[in-house]
Amino acid sequence: MQHSSKPVLFAALLGAICTTLAPAMASDIVPTPKQSRSVLIKNATVHTVSQGVLSNTDVLIENGKITAVGPQLTSQINSATVETSDTQVVDASGKHLYPGLIALDTSLGLVEIEMSRPTVDNAEVGYINPQISTATAYNADSELIPTIRFNGITHAQIVPSGDGIAGQSVLVDLDAWTIEDALTPSAGQFHVYWPQIKRMPEDEKKKAKAIEKNQQAIDQLNIAFEDGYRYFLSDKASGKNNKNEDPQSATNNLRWQAMLPLYQGKATLFAHADSVGQIEQVIALTKKYQFKLVIVGGYDAWRLASSLREVKAGVIYPHTLSLPKRKDEPVDLPFKIPSLLANAGIPFALGFSSDWNSRNLPYAAGYSAAYGLTPEQALKSITLDAAKLLGVEDLGAIAMGYQGSVVLSEGDILDPMTNKIQAIWIEGRQIDLNNRHQQLYQKYLKR
C-alpha cells in the first residue's frame, strides 16, 4: 500500500517551524515572587517626580507599596547590602533612585520577530473592532521584555495596531508569568486610527479618488460612533442590554456593548492623529459625544492648543527621535515639540511606538530635555504624566501610597552614557536583570 508523503512533509515542516520559533517566543528569565520582605533603600538621590529631588534619602517599600520616604529611616548601616529575615536593606549612596518608567503606545508582547508573521499578533481583521483587547494576545513570556526593562521600564501600555477602531489597550507590568499577573488596573482605553492620505497623488483623477476614499473611511467611523451612541442611549433607557437573535445584530451588539464605558465617561478615547486636519476632526467627535480624549501622535497638537485645552485632551507624543514630517520644517522640530506642548499648557507624555525599540524611551526623554524641557519635566513625561493619561493614580512617583516600582541607577537615567541600572523593583519585588542581550554579550566576549 502506498502512502502520500505530503502529510509527513507537512508535519516535518511544522515541527521545524515550531523548533525555530520556540526560543524566540519564550524568555528563560523566571519572574520574581510577590514581595514577602520589606525593602529599605538608603542614602539615595531620590527623584520623586512629585516632590522634586531629595538627597541622601531613604525609601521603604512594604507589601508592594511605598510606605515611607525620608532621611535616616533606620540606623546607619555599614555594608552595601544587608539581608535580614524581614527586611532587605540596600545602601544606595552615590546612586539615583527613580520611579519605574512607563512605555506608552507599544506593541511589546504582541510582536516577537517583525519579519516572522507567526510571531506578530498586533492587529485584527476588520475596521470596527472596539470589542478586541490586546490582553487576549499579550505574551508575558516574550524574549523582548527583559531587554526592555533593563533600561528602567517597569510598565508598558500594550496597544493594538490597524485602521479604524482597532480595539482596546491594557497596562501591564513587565515581570509576570501570565497576562492575569501582568495586568495593572487602569481606566478603559479605546484606540481609533483616524484616516489620512499618507501621500497625495499628483494626478488629478487619482487625487480625487484618494480624497473620496479617505472621506468614506471617516464617514464609516462617524457611523460607527453614532451607532454606539444610540446603543448607549437605548441601554440607558431600558436599564439592560439589547437582545436580538439576528447574527449580524448580535455581532454589532458585542461591539456597542464593549463601547459603553466610553460613552459613560469611564474610559478614554486614544485617537491616533498627527495633522491639524485629523486632530480637528477628532476634537469635533469628542465634543459631540463628550469623550475623554488623548491624542496619540500629536505632531501638530501644539498648533491647536486652545482647542485641545477646551476639551481637556492630553497628548502622547512618540516622535521625539523622528525626522520632520514636512520638507520645509526645521530638522530639530520633532525634538522641540514636547517643550512646545508644555509651553502651550497641554498635558502630555512621551511614548515610543514600537516593540523592542521602546527600550529607547528614556533617551527620547533625554533628547526632549536637551531641546526645551527641563530634566524634571522630561522625567515626569515618562512616569507620572504617563500614568495620569492612563487613569492610574498610584504609579509614576516615589511617594507614600504609590506602587513600589523603582529603578536604581549609577547615573542619569535619561543619559545613555551614564544610565547604568543597578536594580529594579516592581511592586517591591526585585527582578532579575539578566536578558538575551546580556547573554549574547557575555558569549561573544569569549571569542
Short mmCIF file of C-alpha atoms in Angstrom, two decimals:
data_model
loop_
_atom_site.label_atom_id
_atom_site.label_comp_id
_atom_site.label_asym_id
_atom_site.label_seq_id
_atom_site.Cartn_x
_atom_site.Cartn_y
_atom_site.Cartn_z
CA MET A 1 0.00 0.00 0.00
CA GLN A 2 1.31 3.39 -0.97
CA HIS A 3 1.05 6.42 1.35
CA SER A 4 1.22 10.04 0.37
CA SER A 5 4.38 11.81 1.55
CA LYS A 6 2.58 15.18 1.86
CA PRO A 7 1.37 14.73 5.47
CA VAL A 8 4.85 13.61 6.50
CA LEU A 9 6.48 16.57 4.80
CA PHE A 10 3.92 18.96 6.31
CA ALA A 11 4.49 17.54 9.79
CA ALA A 12 8.25 17.83 9.38
CA LEU A 13 7.93 21.41 8.16
CA LEU A 14 5.60 22.32 11.02
CA GLY A 15 7.98 20.77 13.52
CA ALA A 16 10.90 22.69 12.06
CA ILE A 17 8.96 25.98 12.27
CA CYS A 18 7.93 25.33 15.87
CA THR A 19 11.50 24.38 16.80
CA THR A 20 12.81 27.54 15.17
CA LEU A 21 10.28 29.84 16.77
CA ALA A 22 10.24 28.29 20.24
CA PRO A 23 13.40 30.04 21.51
CA ALA A 24 12.15 33.31 20.07
CA MET A 25 8.76 33.12 21.75
CA ALA A 26 9.72 32.49 25.36
CA SER A 27 12.12 34.06 27.82
CA ASP A 28 14.06 31.86 30.25
CA ILE A 29 14.07 34.61 32.92
CA VAL A 30 11.93 33.48 35.86
CA PRO A 31 9.50 36.11 37.24
CA THR A 32 10.08 37.15 40.84
CA PRO A 33 7.60 36.01 43.52
CA LYS A 34 5.35 38.54 45.24
CA GLN A 35 7.15 40.73 47.79
CA SER A 36 7.47 38.92 51.10
CA ARG A 37 10.08 41.13 52.83
CA SER A 38 10.30 44.87 53.30
CA VAL A 39 12.84 46.73 51.15
CA LEU A 40 14.73 49.70 52.58
CA ILE A 41 16.78 51.68 50.06
CA LYS A 42 19.10 54.07 51.91
CA ASN A 43 21.07 57.24 51.16
CA ALA A 44 19.92 57.59 47.54
CA THR A 45 19.41 60.70 45.48
CA VAL A 46 15.66 60.23 45.11
CA HIS A 47 13.95 61.67 42.03
CA THR A 48 10.44 61.71 43.46
CA VAL A 49 8.89 63.43 40.38
CA SER A 50 6.07 64.72 42.59
CA GLN A 51 8.23 66.48 45.23
CA GLY A 52 11.50 67.28 43.50
CA VAL A 53 14.90 65.68 44.05
CA LEU A 54 15.83 64.62 47.59
CA SER A 55 19.48 63.98 48.52
CA ASN A 56 20.61 61.27 50.97
CA THR A 57 17.08 59.98 51.34
CA ASP A 58 15.67 56.57 52.29
CA VAL A 59 12.71 54.80 50.73
CA LEU A 60 10.78 51.97 52.41
CA ILE A 61 8.68 49.55 50.36
CA GLU A 62 6.28 47.16 52.08
CA ASN A 63 3.66 44.86 50.56
CA GLY A 64 4.27 46.32 47.14
CA LYS A 65 3.72 49.95 48.22
CA ILE A 66 5.99 52.82 49.23
CA THR A 67 5.26 53.40 52.91
CA ALA A 68 7.91 55.97 53.87
CA VAL A 69 10.26 58.47 52.19
CA GLY A 70 12.72 60.46 54.27
CA PRO A 71 16.22 60.70 55.79
CA GLN A 72 17.54 58.09 58.21
CA LEU A 73 14.50 55.85 58.37
CA THR A 74 16.63 53.35 60.35
CA SER A 75 20.09 53.36 61.92
CA GLN A 76 23.06 53.77 59.63
CA ILE A 77 24.35 50.55 58.04
CA ASN A 78 27.93 49.70 57.23
CA SER A 79 27.71 47.13 54.45
CA ALA A 80 26.34 47.78 50.99
CA THR A 81 23.54 45.26 51.31
CA VAL A 82 22.21 43.63 54.47
CA GLU A 83 19.83 40.67 54.33
CA THR A 84 17.69 40.04 57.40
CA SER A 85 14.71 37.78 57.92
CA ASP A 86 12.15 40.51 57.33
CA THR A 87 13.98 43.37 55.56
CA GLN A 88 16.31 43.80 52.60
CA VAL A 89 18.47 46.87 53.18
CA VAL A 90 20.27 48.40 50.19
CA ASP A 91 22.87 51.14 50.54
CA ALA A 92 22.36 53.41 47.53
CA SER A 93 24.93 56.04 48.46
CA GLY A 94 26.03 57.97 45.38
CA LYS A 95 23.26 56.41 43.27
CA HIS A 96 19.99 57.71 41.86
CA LEU A 97 16.54 56.27 42.56
CA TYR A 98 13.77 56.84 40.02
CA PRO A 99 10.17 55.74 39.62
CA GLY A 100 9.81 52.91 37.11
CA LEU A 101 9.40 54.25 33.57
CA ILE A 102 6.12 53.72 31.69
CA ALA A 103 6.33 52.92 27.96
CA LEU A 104 3.24 54.18 26.13
CA ASP A 105 1.96 53.15 22.69
CA THR A 106 3.94 49.92 22.41
CA SER A 107 3.31 46.57 20.72
CA LEU A 108 5.52 44.78 23.23
CA GLY A 109 4.35 41.21 23.79
CA LEU A 110 2.36 41.28 20.55
CA VAL A 111 5.35 41.25 18.20
CA GLU A 112 8.34 38.98 18.67
CA ILE A 113 10.11 38.89 15.29
CA GLU A 114 8.77 41.53 12.90
CA MET A 115 9.68 39.56 9.76
CA SER A 116 8.14 36.31 11.03
CA ARG A 117 4.37 36.51 10.58
CA PRO A 118 3.52 33.71 13.09
CA THR A 119 5.06 35.82 15.87
CA VAL A 120 3.13 39.01 15.01
CA ASP A 121 -0.33 39.45 16.55
CA ASN A 122 -0.76 43.20 16.91
CA ALA A 123 -3.80 43.80 14.68
CA GLU A 124 -7.21 42.29 13.97
CA VAL A 125 -9.08 41.86 10.70
CA GLY A 126 -11.81 44.44 10.14
CA TYR A 127 -12.34 48.17 10.51
CA ILE A 128 -14.58 48.40 13.60
CA ASN A 129 -13.24 46.29 16.49
CA PRO A 130 -13.91 48.03 19.82
CA GLN A 131 -14.55 44.64 21.47
CA ILE A 132 -10.98 43.42 20.84
CA SER A 133 -8.44 43.71 23.67
CA THR A 134 -4.68 43.27 23.44
CA ALA A 135 -4.90 41.29 26.69
CA THR A 136 -6.05 38.28 24.66
CA ALA A 137 -2.82 38.23 22.61
CA TYR A 138 -0.21 39.56 25.03
CA ASN A 139 2.74 37.23 25.59
CA ALA A 140 4.08 37.86 29.11
CA ASP A 141 6.90 35.44 28.34
CA SER A 142 8.29 37.44 25.41
CA GLU A 143 12.06 37.37 25.00
CA LEU A 144 11.93 41.12 24.36
CA ILE A 145 10.56 42.06 27.77
CA PRO A 146 13.75 41.53 29.84
CA THR A 147 15.71 43.64 27.34
CA ILE A 148 13.16 46.48 27.57
CA ARG A 149 13.06 46.66 31.35
CA PHE A 150 16.88 46.66 31.52
CA ASN A 151 16.65 50.36 30.60
CA GLY A 152 14.42 51.10 33.60
CA ILE A 153 11.00 50.46 32.05
CA THR A 154 8.72 48.67 34.51
CA HIS A 155 5.31 49.12 32.84
CA ALA A 156 4.01 49.30 29.28
CA GLN A 157 0.79 50.20 27.52
CA ILE A 158 0.08 47.40 25.03
CA VAL A 159 -1.70 48.98 22.06
CA PRO A 160 -3.49 47.39 19.09
CA SER A 161 -2.45 48.44 15.59
CA GLY A 162 -4.60 48.68 12.49
CA ASP A 163 -7.14 51.02 10.92
CA GLY A 164 -10.38 52.46 12.21
CA ILE A 165 -11.42 51.43 15.72
CA ALA A 166 -8.61 48.96 16.40
CA GLY A 167 -9.59 47.80 19.89
CA GLN A 168 -8.57 48.32 23.50
CA SER A 169 -5.14 48.56 25.10
CA VAL A 170 -4.06 47.45 28.56
CA LEU A 171 -1.37 48.49 31.04
CA VAL A 172 0.95 45.73 32.22
CA ASP A 173 3.96 45.38 34.48
CA LEU A 174 6.96 43.72 32.88
CA ASP A 175 7.59 40.89 35.30
CA ALA A 176 4.83 38.29 35.21
CA TRP A 177 4.02 34.69 34.33
CA THR A 178 0.73 35.45 32.58
CA ILE A 179 -1.41 38.34 31.40
CA GLU A 180 -3.54 37.94 34.53
CA ASP A 181 -0.44 38.51 36.67
CA ALA A 182 0.78 41.36 34.47
CA LEU A 183 -2.39 43.48 34.25
CA THR A 184 -2.21 46.76 36.14
CA PRO A 185 -5.61 48.36 36.89
CA SER A 186 -6.23 51.40 34.69
CA ALA A 187 -9.11 53.19 33.01
CA GLY A 188 -10.55 51.75 29.78
CA GLN A 189 -8.53 52.59 26.68
CA PHE A 190 -10.13 52.55 23.20
CA HIS A 191 -7.96 53.22 20.15
CA VAL A 192 -9.04 54.76 16.87
CA TYR A 193 -6.66 55.39 13.98
CA TRP A 194 -8.02 58.46 12.24
CA PRO A 195 -7.91 58.21 8.41
CA GLN A 196 -5.42 60.25 6.46
CA ILE A 197 -3.98 60.44 2.97
CA LYS A 198 -0.37 59.50 3.55
CA ARG A 199 0.83 60.77 0.19
CA MET A 200 -1.36 62.89 -2.07
CA PRO A 201 -1.11 61.77 -5.73
CA GLU A 202 -0.14 64.39 -8.30
CA ASP A 203 -2.55 63.07 -10.91
CA GLU A 204 -5.90 64.86 -10.52
CA LYS A 205 -8.04 61.75 -11.03
CA LYS A 206 -6.00 59.75 -8.53
CA LYS A 207 -6.08 62.69 -6.14
CA ALA A 208 -9.87 62.88 -6.30
CA LYS A 209 -10.12 59.14 -5.76
CA ALA A 210 -7.81 59.29 -2.74
CA ILE A 211 -9.83 62.13 -1.20
CA GLU A 212 -13.07 60.22 -1.78
CA LYS A 213 -11.67 57.04 -0.24
CA ASN A 214 -10.40 58.94 2.80
CA GLN A 215 -13.79 60.60 3.30
CA GLN A 216 -15.52 57.23 3.07
CA ALA A 217 -13.29 55.92 5.86
CA ILE A 218 -14.12 58.96 8.01
CA ASP A 219 -17.84 58.50 7.32
CA GLN A 220 -17.60 54.85 8.33
CA LEU A 221 -16.07 55.84 11.66
CA ASN A 222 -18.69 58.53 12.28
CA ILE A 223 -21.45 56.00 11.58
CA ALA A 224 -19.86 53.51 14.00
CA PHE A 225 -19.62 56.08 16.80
CA GLU A 226 -23.21 57.18 16.17
CA ASP A 227 -24.42 53.56 16.28
CA GLY A 228 -22.52 53.08 19.52
CA TYR A 229 -24.13 56.22 20.95
CA ARG A 230 -27.63 55.04 20.03
CA TYR A 231 -26.95 51.72 21.70
CA PHE A 232 -25.77 53.61 24.78
CA LEU A 233 -28.99 55.64 24.87
CA SER A 234 -31.10 52.52 24.40
CA ASP A 235 -29.19 50.68 27.11
CA LYS A 236 -29.54 53.65 29.44
CA ALA A 237 -33.27 53.92 28.81
CA SER A 238 -34.04 50.22 29.16
CA GLY A 239 -31.64 49.53 32.01
CA LYS A 240 -30.50 46.35 30.31
CA ASN A 241 -28.66 45.23 27.20
CA ASN A 242 -30.49 44.91 23.91
CA LYS A 243 -31.05 41.36 22.71
CA ASN A 244 -31.58 40.20 19.16
CA GLU A 245 -31.40 36.75 17.64
CA ASP A 246 -30.15 38.03 14.30
CA PRO A 247 -26.42 37.04 13.99
CA GLN A 248 -25.40 40.35 12.44
CA SER A 249 -27.19 42.31 15.15
CA ALA A 250 -25.61 40.12 17.81
CA THR A 251 -22.16 40.88 16.40
CA ASN A 252 -22.87 44.60 16.41
CA ASN A 253 -24.22 44.37 19.94
CA LEU A 254 -20.89 42.94 21.08
CA ARG A 255 -19.19 45.98 19.57
CA TRP A 256 -21.52 48.57 21.03
CA GLN A 257 -21.70 46.80 24.39
CA ALA A 258 -17.91 46.99 24.58
CA MET A 259 -18.03 50.74 23.88
CA LEU A 260 -20.47 51.60 26.69
CA PRO A 261 -17.69 52.68 29.12
CA LEU A 262 -16.55 55.23 26.51
CA TYR A 263 -19.95 56.94 26.42
CA GLN A 264 -20.36 56.56 30.19
CA GLY A 265 -17.17 58.53 30.82
CA LYS A 266 -15.43 55.53 32.37
CA ALA A 267 -12.95 55.07 29.51
CA THR A 268 -10.72 57.24 27.31
CA LEU A 269 -10.56 57.51 23.53
CA PHE A 270 -6.97 57.32 22.33
CA ALA A 271 -7.09 58.86 18.85
CA HIS A 272 -4.03 58.29 16.68
CA ALA A 273 -3.73 61.52 14.71
CA ASP A 274 -0.88 63.84 13.72
CA SER A 275 -2.04 66.55 11.32
CA VAL A 276 -4.11 69.63 12.09
CA GLY A 277 -6.98 68.32 9.97
CA GLN A 278 -7.07 64.95 11.70
CA ILE A 279 -6.91 66.45 15.19
CA GLU A 280 -9.67 68.96 14.40
CA GLN A 281 -11.96 66.14 13.24
CA VAL A 282 -11.21 64.13 16.39
CA ILE A 283 -11.95 67.17 18.58
CA ALA A 284 -15.30 67.63 16.82
CA LEU A 285 -16.14 63.98 17.51
CA THR A 286 -15.13 64.39 21.15
CA LYS A 287 -17.35 67.44 21.63
CA LYS A 288 -20.31 65.63 20.12
CA TYR A 289 -20.14 62.66 22.50
CA GLN A 290 -18.27 64.23 25.44
CA PHE A 291 -15.47 61.68 25.29
CA LYS A 292 -12.35 61.77 27.41
CA LEU A 293 -9.63 62.26 24.80
CA VAL A 294 -5.93 61.57 24.39
CA ILE A 295 -4.25 62.29 21.05
CA VAL A 296 -1.59 59.73 20.16
CA GLY A 297 0.98 61.14 17.74
CA GLY A 298 0.07 64.80 18.06
CA TYR A 299 2.75 66.13 15.76
CA ASP A 300 0.65 69.27 15.13
CA ALA A 301 -1.11 69.27 18.52
CA TRP A 302 0.77 72.34 19.75
CA ARG A 303 -0.78 74.30 16.88
CA LEU A 304 -4.27 73.57 18.29
CA ALA A 305 -3.56 74.28 21.95
CA SER A 306 -6.73 76.23 22.73
CA SER A 307 -8.99 73.62 21.12
CA LEU A 308 -7.29 70.77 22.99
CA ARG A 309 -7.46 72.64 26.29
CA GLU A 310 -11.16 73.26 25.68
CA VAL A 311 -11.91 69.51 25.59
CA LYS A 312 -9.30 68.79 28.30
CA ALA A 313 -7.37 66.49 25.98
CA GLY A 314 -3.91 65.08 26.59
CA VAL A 315 -1.24 64.05 24.11
CA ILE A 316 1.05 61.03 23.84
CA TYR A 317 3.93 62.20 21.68
CA PRO A 318 6.05 59.37 20.17
CA HIS A 319 8.06 61.29 17.53
CA THR A 320 10.95 62.70 19.59
CA LEU A 321 13.59 60.73 17.66
CA SER A 322 11.87 61.12 14.27
CA LEU A 323 12.56 63.29 11.24
CA PRO A 324 10.30 66.26 10.41
CA LYS A 325 7.09 65.37 8.60
CA ARG A 326 7.37 68.28 6.15
CA LYS A 327 10.25 69.28 3.95
CA ASP A 328 10.18 72.95 4.97
CA GLU A 329 10.35 72.30 8.72
CA PRO A 330 13.49 72.64 10.87
CA VAL A 331 15.28 69.34 11.31
CA ASP A 332 15.11 69.65 15.10
CA LEU A 333 11.37 70.39 15.29
CA PRO A 334 10.44 66.84 16.43
CA PHE A 335 12.85 67.27 19.36
CA LYS A 336 11.25 70.59 20.33
CA ILE A 337 7.58 69.65 20.16
CA PRO A 338 7.44 68.33 23.76
CA SER A 339 8.56 71.76 25.01
CA LEU A 340 6.02 73.42 22.70
CA LEU A 341 3.29 71.25 24.24
CA ALA A 342 4.49 72.14 27.74
CA ASN A 343 4.55 75.85 26.94
CA ALA A 344 1.05 75.60 25.48
CA GLY A 345 -0.29 74.07 28.70
CA ILE A 346 -1.30 70.75 27.12
CA PRO A 347 -0.98 67.66 29.35
CA PHE A 348 1.36 65.28 27.58
CA ALA A 349 3.56 62.23 27.95
CA LEU A 350 6.23 60.75 25.73
CA GLY A 351 5.71 57.40 24.03
CA PHE A 352 7.69 55.16 21.72
CA SER A 353 5.59 53.42 19.06
CA SER A 354 7.49 50.15 18.80
CA ASP A 355 8.06 46.75 20.37
CA TRP A 356 11.75 46.08 21.09
CA ASN A 357 12.75 49.64 20.18
CA SER A 358 10.65 51.05 23.03
CA ARG A 359 13.72 50.48 25.21
CA ASN A 360 14.93 53.85 23.85
CA LEU A 361 12.14 55.69 25.69
CA PRO A 362 14.40 57.25 28.37
CA TYR A 363 16.78 58.54 25.71
CA ALA A 364 13.90 60.11 23.78
CA ALA A 365 13.05 61.94 27.01
CA GLY A 366 16.71 62.96 27.29
CA TYR A 367 16.54 64.49 23.81
CA SER A 368 13.45 66.48 24.77
CA ALA A 369 15.35 67.75 27.83
CA ALA A 370 18.10 68.97 25.54
CA TYR A 371 15.57 70.83 23.38
CA GLY A 372 13.46 72.85 25.78
CA LEU A 373 12.08 70.67 28.56
CA THR A 374 13.67 70.74 31.98
CA PRO A 375 15.11 67.39 33.14
CA GLU A 376 12.29 67.23 35.70
CA GLN A 377 9.63 67.73 33.02
CA ALA A 378 11.27 65.11 30.79
CA LEU A 379 11.34 62.53 33.57
CA LYS A 380 7.75 63.33 34.52
CA SER A 381 6.64 62.81 30.91
CA ILE A 382 7.60 59.12 31.07
CA THR A 383 6.48 58.46 34.64
CA LEU A 384 3.78 60.41 36.49
CA ASP A 385 2.26 62.16 33.47
CA ALA A 386 2.14 58.87 31.57
CA ALA A 387 0.30 57.22 34.46
CA LYS A 388 -2.22 60.06 34.67
CA LEU A 389 -3.11 59.78 30.98
CA LEU A 390 -3.94 56.13 31.64
CA GLY A 391 -6.08 56.97 34.64
CA VAL A 392 -3.66 55.47 37.18
CA GLU A 393 -3.24 57.49 40.37
CA ASP A 394 -0.64 55.45 42.31
CA LEU A 395 2.11 54.98 39.74
CA GLY A 396 4.94 57.11 38.37
CA ALA A 397 6.25 58.82 41.51
CA ILE A 398 8.19 58.00 44.67
CA ALA A 399 5.78 58.98 47.41
CA MET A 400 3.82 57.34 50.18
CA GLY A 401 0.99 55.18 48.88
CA TYR A 402 2.45 54.78 45.41
CA GLN A 403 3.43 51.43 43.93
CA GLY A 404 6.86 50.26 44.93
CA SER A 405 8.13 50.21 41.34
CA VAL A 406 11.52 51.94 41.39
CA VAL A 407 14.81 51.89 39.50
CA LEU A 408 18.30 52.31 40.98
CA SER A 409 20.90 53.73 38.59
CA GLU A 410 24.53 54.83 38.92
CA GLY A 411 23.82 57.93 36.85
CA ASP A 412 21.20 59.90 34.94
CA ILE A 413 18.52 57.53 33.66
CA LEU A 414 17.90 59.83 30.66
CA ASP A 415 21.56 59.74 29.57
CA PRO A 416 22.77 56.65 27.63
CA MET A 417 26.34 57.34 28.75
CA THR A 418 25.63 57.24 32.49
CA ASN A 419 22.39 55.23 32.70
CA LYS A 420 23.74 52.10 34.39
CA ILE A 421 20.84 50.31 36.01
CA GLN A 422 21.84 48.55 39.22
CA ALA A 423 18.50 47.18 40.40
CA ILE A 424 14.79 47.32 39.61
CA TRP A 425 11.86 46.64 41.91
CA ILE A 426 8.33 46.14 40.59
CA GLU A 427 5.75 46.38 43.37
CA GLY A 428 8.53 45.72 45.87
CA ARG A 429 9.95 42.59 44.27
CA GLN A 430 13.48 42.83 42.91
CA ILE A 431 13.54 41.49 39.37
CA ASP A 432 16.23 39.59 37.51
CA LEU A 433 18.13 41.95 35.18
CA ASN A 434 19.52 39.16 33.05
CA ASN A 435 18.36 39.19 29.41
CA ARG A 436 19.14 37.91 25.96
CA HIS A 437 21.32 40.90 25.10
CA GLN A 438 23.47 40.38 28.20
CA GLN A 439 23.77 36.68 27.48
CA LEU A 440 24.94 37.29 23.92
CA TYR A 441 27.36 39.99 25.12
CA GLN A 442 28.95 37.57 27.60
CA LYS A 443 29.02 34.84 24.97
CA TYR A 444 30.94 36.86 22.38
CA LEU A 445 33.37 38.24 24.95
CA LYS A 446 34.76 34.70 24.99
CA ARG A 447 35.51 34.60 21.27
#
